Amino acid sequence: MTTATAAVSTAPAAPLRRPTRAGTAHNKRVLTPASARYPQSRLLHIVAPSLKVADAAAASVFSAARTRGPVARDAIAQHTQLSIATVNRQVTALLEAGILRERADLAVSGAIGRPRVPVEVNHEPFLTLGIHIGARTTSIVATDLFGRTLDVVETPTPSGTQAAALATLASSARRYLSRWHRRRPLWVGVASGGVVDSTTGYLDHPRLGWRDAPVGPVLAEALGLPVSLASHVDAMAGAELLLGGRRRGADTDADAGQARTSLYVYARETVGYALSIDGRVHSPASGPGTIAGLPAQSELLGGTGQLESTVSDEAVLTAARKLRIVPAEGPASTLPAVLRAARAGNAQAAGLLADRARVLGEAVALLRDMLNPDDLIVGGQAFTEYPEGMAAVESAFARRSVLAARDIRVTAFGNRVQEAGAGIVSLGGLYADPIGAMRRAQTRRSAAV
């Protein structure tokens, strides 16, 4: 895996007009004449993300091959509880779609009748593209069919007018894909803060000044691929649900979703939470809830008495500048410099980070006591970039929570959680309906040509 920095500028594209709302039920929309040319264009295909443990036959067979392969058909049948006839049909369809391949070299010798030829995921010819739009940094991620990051490019989140920023984002993604000559891109997944309308691909992001931003339509038109958008915290919770099991050594990825409820709490420059219920990330039609305004107090960190303004990276850095832990400006005035100072024995820097850990632990306790999930996970660089602070998080959590003791699990993806979130948005449709997803990707590819 390589990491690079890229910045691409391009002329602003003509703005896309958002489809109008057709009532409030299920957040469905109809098209106005002014916006008709984009949704009716064959170059436009927005697909709601699938952040769930799928149980359809093809999805179950593909999951077994992905998590256990190379694996024989009878072993798939035993694992999935499907009949051998159903498994054979699905394996044949997945082989024809090109995302499974047979391993004749691993066939059991001396078997009577049809050889037991194992199958595995045919991952080398394909990739998906994930884009995480952060308040300051945007990551463009190439992911294989196992959910592994092949490569990531980090760029400053585009600034300027909304139209110019989206044009820059699309141009950067297009140039990035042009590097991959031996792999066919199948899907684009976007994870972002703000309020995402997953049915239309539009985004409201107050931190960036975006309103009704047609992120999905712009990317679909520029890249000629299906596009899915999700709230970034929902996406990270989806990565834990669908990919975290293998990172933690579980028998299958689906084992990560066996608990009835799972609470995921995120903190970095922004804060958020997501709840998974019965193997599915709960995504309200009206958009995710917010914990940014939860009450929080810290004399060291300042803030407005609300959680996000107290524990954000910017809040820590501002406090460090006031205490002269780092210069007021210049290349040394960064959060990594504060972390280095704390590790080098600077008591003030360590105190700032410990107080952020305390506030975070108390906030996690409040959410846990309200929702009482079976599983509790924290992620984001506020937790993972300074693991020395987790003891303070856990201590504050234990003091504040009024329920029985509960372990806090740190994300399986460490500082790469944003990449994992964007990656799973790009893979969710394939995991839920692999045959349909391959057909859809082929249709989009043919339309683009």
PDB file of C-alpha atoms in Angstrom, residues 365-366 368-370 397-405:
ATOM      1  CA  ALA A 365     -20.854   6.329  29.059  1.00  0.00           C
ATOM      2  CA  LEU A 366     -23.856   8.593  28.498  1.00  0.00           C
ATOM      3  CA  ARG A 368     -24.068   3.509  26.483  1.00  0.00           C
ATOM      4  CA  ASP A 369     -26.461   4.124  29.362  1.00  0.00           C
ATOM      5  CA  MET A 370     -29.134   5.465  26.991  1.00  0.00           C
ATOM      6  CA  PHE A 397     -16.464   5.622  31.332  1.00  0.00           C
ATOM      7  CA  ALA A 398     -16.518   3.334  34.368  1.00  0.00           C
ATOM      8  CA  ARG A 399     -17.059   6.251  36.762  1.00  0.00           C
ATOM      9  CA  ARG A 400     -19.868   7.843  34.767  1.00  0.00           C
ATOM     10  CA  SER A 401     -21.853   4.795  33.616  1.00  0.00           C
ATOM     11  CA  VAL A 402     -24.576   3.656  36.002  1.00  0.00           C
ATOM     12  CA  LEU A 403     -25.056   0.253  34.339  1.00  0.00           C
ATOM     13  CA  ALA A 404     -23.073  -2.924  34.839  1.00  0.00           C
ATOM     14  CA  ALA A 405     -19.439  -2.928  33.743  1.00  0.00           C
TER      15      ALA A 405
END
